[in-house]
Coordinates of C-alpha atoms in Angstrom, one line a residue:
Chain A
M1232 CA -26.9 25.0 -30.2
P1233 CA -27.5 21.6 -28.7
E1234 CA -28.6 18.9 -31.1
V1235 CA -30.5 15.6 -30.4
D1236 CA -28.9 12.2 -30.8
W1237 CA -30.6 9.0 -31.9
R1238 CA -31.8 8.4 -28.4
G1239 CA -33.4 11.8 -28.3
R1240 CA -30.8 13.2 -25.8
R1241 CA -29.5 16.6 -26.4
V1242 CA -25.9 16.5 -27.5
Y1243 CA -23.4 19.3 -28.0
V1244 CA -20.9 17.4 -30.0
S1245 CA -21.0 19.1 -33.3
A1246 CA -21.0 22.5 -31.8
V1247 CA -18.3 21.9 -29.1
L1248 CA -15.0 23.8 -29.6
I1249 CA -11.9 22.6 -27.7
R1250 CA -9.4 25.3 -27.1
T1251 CA -6.3 25.9 -24.9
A1252 CA -7.4 27.1 -21.4
E1253 CA -6.5 30.7 -20.6
V1254 CA -5.7 32.0 -17.1
Q1255 CA -9.1 33.6 -17.0
D1256 CA -10.8 30.2 -17.6
W1257 CA -9.7 28.7 -14.3
P1258 CA -12.3 30.4 -12.1
R1259 CA -14.9 28.9 -14.4
I1260 CA -13.4 25.4 -14.3
Y1261 CA -12.9 25.5 -10.5
P1262 CA -16.6 25.2 -9.5
F1263 CA -17.1 21.9 -11.4
F1264 CA -13.6 20.7 -10.5
T1265 CA -14.3 21.1 -6.8
A1266 CA -17.8 19.7 -7.1
I1267 CA -16.5 16.6 -8.9
V1268 CA -13.7 16.1 -6.4
A1269 CA -16.2 16.6 -3.5
A1270 CA -18.6 14.0 -5.0
G1271 CA -15.7 11.6 -4.6
E1272 CA -16.6 9.1 -7.2
T1273 CA -13.9 9.6 -9.9
Y1274 CA -10.8 11.4 -8.7
A1275 CA -8.3 10.9 -5.9
Y1276 CA -7.4 14.5 -5.5
P1277 CA -7.2 16.3 -2.1
E1278 CA -10.7 17.6 -1.1
G1279 CA -11.4 21.1 0.0
L1280 CA -8.7 22.8 -2.1
S1281 CA -9.2 26.6 -2.5
L1282 CA -9.3 28.2 -5.9
E1283 CA -5.6 29.0 -5.6
E1284 CA -4.5 25.7 -4.2
A1285 CA -6.4 23.7 -6.9
R1286 CA -5.0 25.6 -9.8
S1287 CA -1.7 23.7 -10.0
W1288 CA -3.6 20.4 -9.9
W1289 CA -5.3 21.2 -13.1
M1290 CA -3.7 24.0 -15.1
E1291 CA -0.7 22.4 -16.9
Q1292 CA 2.5 24.1 -18.0
P1293 CA 4.2 23.2 -21.3
P1294 CA 5.0 20.6 -22.5
G1295 CA 1.6 19.7 -20.9
R1296 CA -1.6 21.5 -21.9
T1297 CA -5.0 22.2 -20.4
V1298 CA -7.9 22.7 -22.7
V1299 CA -11.6 23.7 -22.2
A1300 CA -14.7 22.5 -24.1
V1301 CA -16.9 25.4 -24.9
V1302 CA -20.2 26.0 -26.8
G1303 CA -20.7 29.7 -27.4
D1304 CA -20.1 31.3 -24.0
A1305 CA -20.7 28.1 -22.0
L1306 CA -17.7 26.3 -20.6
L1307 CA -18.8 22.6 -20.4
G1308 CA -15.7 20.7 -19.4
S1309 CA -11.9 20.6 -19.3
A1310 CA -9.0 18.2 -19.8
K1311 CA -5.3 18.3 -19.0
M1312 CA -2.6 16.4 -20.7
G1313 CA 1.1 16.0 -20.8
P1314 CA 3.9 13.4 -20.2
N1315 CA 3.0 10.7 -17.8
R1316 CA 6.5 10.6 -16.3
P1317 CA 9.6 12.7 -16.7
G1318 CA 12.9 11.4 -18.1
R1319 CA 12.8 7.9 -19.6
G1320 CA 9.1 7.7 -19.3
A1321 CA 8.3 11.0 -21.0
H1322 CA 7.4 9.4 -24.4
V1323 CA 4.1 8.2 -22.9
A1324 CA 1.3 10.8 -22.4
T1325 CA -1.4 10.9 -19.8
G1326 CA -4.6 13.0 -19.4
S1327 CA -7.5 13.8 -17.1
F1328 CA -11.0 14.9 -17.9
M1329 CA -13.8 16.7 -16.1
V1330 CA -17.2 17.6 -17.5
D1331 CA -19.4 19.9 -15.6
P1332 CA -22.1 17.7 -14.1
A1333 CA -24.7 20.0 -15.6
H1334 CA -23.5 19.0 -19.0
Q1335 CA -22.6 15.3 -18.6
G1336 CA -23.8 12.6 -20.9
R1337 CA -23.9 14.7 -24.0
G1338 CA -20.6 13.8 -25.7
V1339 CA -18.3 16.4 -24.2
G1340 CA -16.1 13.8 -22.5
R1341 CA -15.8 12.0 -25.8
K1342 CA -14.8 15.2 -27.6
L1343 CA -12.1 15.9 -25.0
G1344 CA -10.9 12.3 -25.3
E1345 CA -10.6 12.5 -29.0
Y1346 CA -8.8 15.7 -28.6
L1347 CA -6.3 14.1 -26.3
V1348 CA -5.6 11.2 -28.6
G1349 CA -5.1 13.6 -31.5
W1350 CA -2.9 15.9 -29.5
A1351 CA -0.7 13.1 -28.2
R1352 CA -0.3 11.6 -31.7
E1353 CA 0.6 15.0 -33.2
A1354 CA 3.1 15.7 -30.4
G1355 CA 4.9 12.4 -31.2
Y1356 CA 4.0 10.5 -28.0
H1357 CA 4.4 6.7 -28.3
G1358 CA 1.3 5.9 -26.2
I1359 CA -1.2 7.2 -23.7
Q1360 CA -1.6 5.9 -20.2
F1361 CA -4.3 6.5 -17.6
N1362 CA -3.0 5.7 -14.2
A1363 CA -6.2 5.6 -12.1
V1364 CA -9.6 5.1 -13.8
V1365 CA -12.1 4.2 -11.1
E1366 CA -13.6 0.8 -12.1
T1367 CA -17.1 1.8 -11.0
N1368 CA -17.0 4.8 -13.4
T1369 CA -18.2 2.5 -16.2
A1370 CA -19.2 5.4 -18.5
A1371 CA -15.6 6.6 -18.5
V1372 CA -14.2 3.1 -18.9
R1373 CA -16.4 2.4 -21.9
L1374 CA -15.6 5.7 -23.4
W1375 CA -11.8 5.1 -23.2
Q1376 CA -12.2 1.6 -24.5
S1377 CA -14.2 3.0 -27.5
L1378 CA -11.3 5.4 -28.1
G1379 CA -8.8 2.6 -28.3
F1380 CA -7.7 2.2 -24.7
R1381 CA -7.4 -1.2 -23.0
I1382 CA -7.2 -2.2 -19.3
I1383 CA -3.6 -3.2 -18.5
G1384 CA -4.5 -4.2 -15.0
T1385 CA -6.6 -3.2 -12.0
V1386 CA -5.2 -2.3 -8.6
P1387 CA -7.7 -3.8 -6.2
E1388 CA -9.4 -1.7 -3.5
A1389 CA -7.2 1.3 -4.3
F1390 CA -10.0 3.9 -4.4
N1391 CA -12.3 4.8 -1.5
H1392 CA -15.7 5.3 -3.1
P1393 CA -18.2 7.2 -0.9
R1394 CA -21.0 4.7 -1.5
R1395 CA -19.4 1.5 -2.7
G1396 CA -16.4 1.4 -0.4
L1397 CA -13.0 0.3 -1.7
V1398 CA -13.1 -0.3 -5.4
G1399 CA -10.3 -0.9 -8.0
L1400 CA -8.4 1.5 -10.1
H1401 CA -7.7 0.6 -13.7
V1402 CA -4.5 1.3 -15.5
M1403 CA -5.5 1.9 -19.1
F1404 CA -3.2 2.3 -22.1
Q1405 CA -3.2 2.8 -25.8
R1406 CA -0.3 2.6 -28.2
L1407 CA -0.3 5.4 -30.8
Chain B
M730 CA 30.9 -5.5 9.8
P731 CA 30.1 -7.3 6.5
E732 CA 29.3 -11.0 6.8
V733 CA 29.5 -13.7 4.1
D734 CA 26.4 -15.4 2.8
W735 CA 26.1 -19.1 1.7
R736 CA 27.4 -18.1 -1.8
G737 CA 30.5 -16.6 -0.3
R738 CA 29.3 -13.0 -1.0
R739 CA 29.8 -10.3 1.5
V740 CA 26.4 -9.3 3.0
Y741 CA 25.6 -6.5 5.3
V742 CA 22.1 -7.6 6.2
S743 CA 22.5 -8.4 9.9
A744 CA 24.4 -5.2 10.6
V745 CA 22.3 -2.8 8.5
L746 CA 20.4 -0.1 10.4
I747 CA 17.4 1.6 8.8
R748 CA 16.7 5.1 10.2
T749 CA 14.9 8.2 9.1
A750 CA 16.9 10.4 6.8
E751 CA 18.1 13.7 8.3
V752 CA 18.7 16.8 6.3
Q753 CA 22.4 16.3 6.4
D754 CA 22.1 12.8 4.8
W755 CA 20.9 14.2 1.5
P756 CA 24.4 15.2 0.2
R757 CA 25.4 11.6 0.8
I758 CA 22.4 10.2 -0.9
Y759 CA 22.6 12.5 -3.9
P760 CA 25.8 11.0 -5.5
F761 CA 24.2 7.5 -5.9
F762 CA 20.8 9.0 -6.6
T763 CA 22.3 10.9 -9.6
A764 CA 24.5 8.0 -10.7
I765 CA 21.5 5.6 -10.7
V766 CA 19.3 8.1 -12.6
A767 CA 22.1 8.8 -15.1
A768 CA 22.6 5.1 -15.7
G769 CA 19.0 5.2 -16.9
E770 CA 18.0 1.6 -16.3
T771 CA 15.6 1.8 -13.4
Y772 CA 14.1 5.2 -12.8
A773 CA 12.1 7.7 -14.9
Y774 CA 13.3 10.8 -13.1
P775 CA 14.6 13.9 -14.9
E776 CA 18.3 13.6 -15.6
G777 CA 20.9 16.2 -14.6
L778 CA 19.2 17.5 -11.5
S779 CA 21.4 19.5 -9.2
L780 CA 21.8 18.7 -5.5
E781 CA 19.1 21.3 -4.7
E782 CA 16.7 20.3 -7.6
A783 CA 16.9 16.6 -6.8
R784 CA 16.1 17.0 -3.1
S785 CA 12.3 17.3 -3.5
W786 CA 12.3 14.2 -5.7
W787 CA 13.6 12.1 -2.9
M788 CA 13.3 13.7 0.6
E789 CA 9.7 13.1 1.6
Q790 CA 7.7 15.2 4.0
P791 CA 5.2 13.7 6.5
P792 CA 3.0 11.7 6.2
G793 CA 5.7 10.3 3.8
R794 CA 9.1 9.3 5.0
T795 CA 12.6 8.9 3.6
V796 CA 15.0 6.5 5.3
V797 CA 18.6 5.5 4.9
A798 CA 20.4 2.2 5.3
V799 CA 23.6 2.5 7.2
V800 CA 26.3 0.2 8.5
G801 CA 28.5 2.1 10.9
D802 CA 29.4 5.3 9.2
A803 CA 28.7 4.0 5.7
L804 CA 25.4 5.1 4.0
L805 CA 24.5 2.2 1.6
G806 CA 21.1 3.1 0.3
S807 CA 17.9 4.9 0.8
A808 CA 14.1 4.5 0.4
K809 CA 11.2 6.9 0.3
M810 CA 7.6 6.0 1.1
G811 CA 4.2 7.6 1.6
P812 CA 0.7 7.6 0.2
N813 CA 0.5 6.7 -3.5
R814 CA -2.3 9.2 -4.1
P815 CA -3.9 12.0 -2.1
G816 CA -7.6 12.0 -1.1
R817 CA -9.5 8.8 -1.8
G818 CA -6.4 6.9 -2.8
A819 CA -4.3 7.8 0.3
H820 CA -4.9 4.4 2.0
V821 CA -2.5 2.8 -0.5
A822 CA 1.2 3.4 0.1
T823 CA 4.0 3.5 -2.4
G824 CA 7.8 3.5 -2.2
S825 CA 11.0 3.9 -4.1
F826 CA 14.5 2.4 -3.4
M827 CA 18.0 3.2 -4.3
V828 CA 21.1 1.2 -3.2
D829 CA 24.5 2.7 -3.8
P830 CA 25.9 0.7 -6.8
A831 CA 29.1 0.1 -4.7
H832 CA 26.9 -1.8 -2.2
Q833 CA 24.4 -3.6 -4.4
G834 CA 23.7 -7.3 -4.3
R835 CA 24.3 -7.6 -0.6
G836 CA 20.8 -7.5 0.8
V837 CA 20.4 -3.8 1.4
G838 CA 17.4 -3.5 -1.0
R839 CA 15.7 -6.3 0.7
K840 CA 16.2 -4.7 4.1
L841 CA 14.7 -1.5 2.8
G842 CA 11.8 -3.3 1.2
E843 CA 11.1 -5.2 4.5
Y844 CA 11.2 -1.8 6.2
L845 CA 8.6 -0.4 3.8
V846 CA 6.2 -3.2 4.3
G847 CA 6.5 -3.0 8.1
W848 CA 6.2 0.8 8.0
A849 CA 3.1 0.7 5.8
R850 CA 1.4 -2.0 7.9
E851 CA 2.1 -0.1 11.1
A852 CA 0.8 3.1 9.6
G853 CA -2.5 1.4 8.8
Y854 CA -2.1 1.4 5.0
H855 CA -4.4 -1.0 3.2
G856 CA -1.9 -2.0 0.5
I857 CA 1.3 -1.0 -1.2
Q858 CA 1.6 -0.1 -4.9
F859 CA 4.6 0.3 -7.1
N860 CA 3.7 2.3 -10.2
A861 CA 6.6 1.8 -12.5
V862 CA 9.0 -1.2 -11.9
V863 CA 11.2 -1.5 -15.1
E864 CA 10.6 -5.1 -16.3
T865 CA 14.2 -5.6 -17.2
N866 CA 15.2 -4.9 -13.6
T867 CA 14.6 -8.5 -12.8
A868 CA 16.5 -8.4 -9.5
A869 CA 14.0 -5.8 -8.2
V870 CA 11.0 -7.6 -9.6
R871 CA 12.1 -10.9 -7.9
L872 CA 12.8 -9.1 -4.7
W873 CA 9.4 -7.5 -4.6
Q874 CA 7.7 -10.7 -5.5
S875 CA 9.5 -12.5 -2.6
L876 CA 8.3 -9.7 -0.3
G877 CA 4.6 -10.4 -1.3
F878 CA 4.1 -8.1 -4.3
R879 CA 2.5 -9.3 -7.5
I880 CA 2.4 -7.9 -11.0
I881 CA -1.0 -6.3 -11.6
G882 CA -0.1 -5.4 -15.2
T883 CA 2.6 -4.2 -17.5
V884 CA 2.4 -1.0 -19.5
P885 CA 4.2 -1.9 -22.7
E886 CA 7.2 0.1 -24.0
A887 CA 6.7 2.7 -21.3
F888 CA 10.3 3.0 -20.3
N889 CA 13.2 4.0 -22.6
H890 CA 16.1 1.8 -21.5
P891 CA 19.5 3.0 -22.7
R892 CA 20.5 -0.4 -24.1
R893 CA 17.3 -2.4 -24.6
G894 CA 15.2 0.4 -26.0
L895 CA 11.5 0.6 -25.0
V896 CA 10.6 -1.9 -22.3
G897 CA 7.6 -2.3 -20.1
L898 CA 6.8 -0.9 -16.7
H899 CA 5.2 -3.2 -14.2
V900 CA 2.5 -2.0 -11.8
M901 CA 3.0 -4.1 -8.6
F902 CA 0.8 -4.4 -5.6
Q903 CA 0.4 -6.1 -2.3
R904 CA -2.5 -6.0 0.1
L905 CA -1.6 -5.7 3.7

């Protein structure tokens, strides 16, 4: 299924299907969710959450949505999306993304990001905000920029990176 | 109890006591909480929450804290505070403030803000972040600036103001 991009890397993009996550997907998301949180480089979630405890951090209820990226039987990544705030802020969407480290760098994150933008536009959101993009996660920052997001501001030293110490968190936004 | 400031306005400042909110304070906070949310000018909370539903939006559990500002028997306002994020973001505090509209403009908000800054410093937080200060709420913006906060960035059109339409939300921060 994987193809090769112009740099000779295997890419999954054209074969990736994004679909709504089902209850039975969660045990397959949880292993890379917990690995990514434990690595500590990209998300300020509590560490050490059990399968049950972590579920509500990732599996969204309507009007939000959680999706998975699959190629055949393989589950490569997941994204969650929904209103960034309730009430008078509910016209702005937000989203979070995790790609299984075994499948990173092959376009899955981009596919999930494109899905988010399309979903939010179709659902009538006015814009999309990311509240906390770790500034040292330059692959993500560049990806979001290429999808139309810009950095609104950076909260200094707001994330405790395991190797780099206190680094900034970008607030990113795009108007739809 | 109220004194008069240099502009001849009654101020409570010197007499205001800030103390931890008790369970029995919530029914006295709820009326102005719900009035402020319904006015729709400052907070993106769900509207129409019942006494029970609204409780978890305001009454914090440790390590967070909710306090009330009182003068004698009168409950004038309330603030909640705690870590802005879990995990690798938990070294940055956040806070929210509500002053009973019947007692606004008399220094109660400043007193609560000063309390937050002192609390966060004492608790060892590295900084304090406000995630969503409505840009048209200039009294609040100026108050936070006078307490050492600066505007990190403004998410455009992220708040649906009842009279002014879509206005921006400031992210504000101060390092401690």
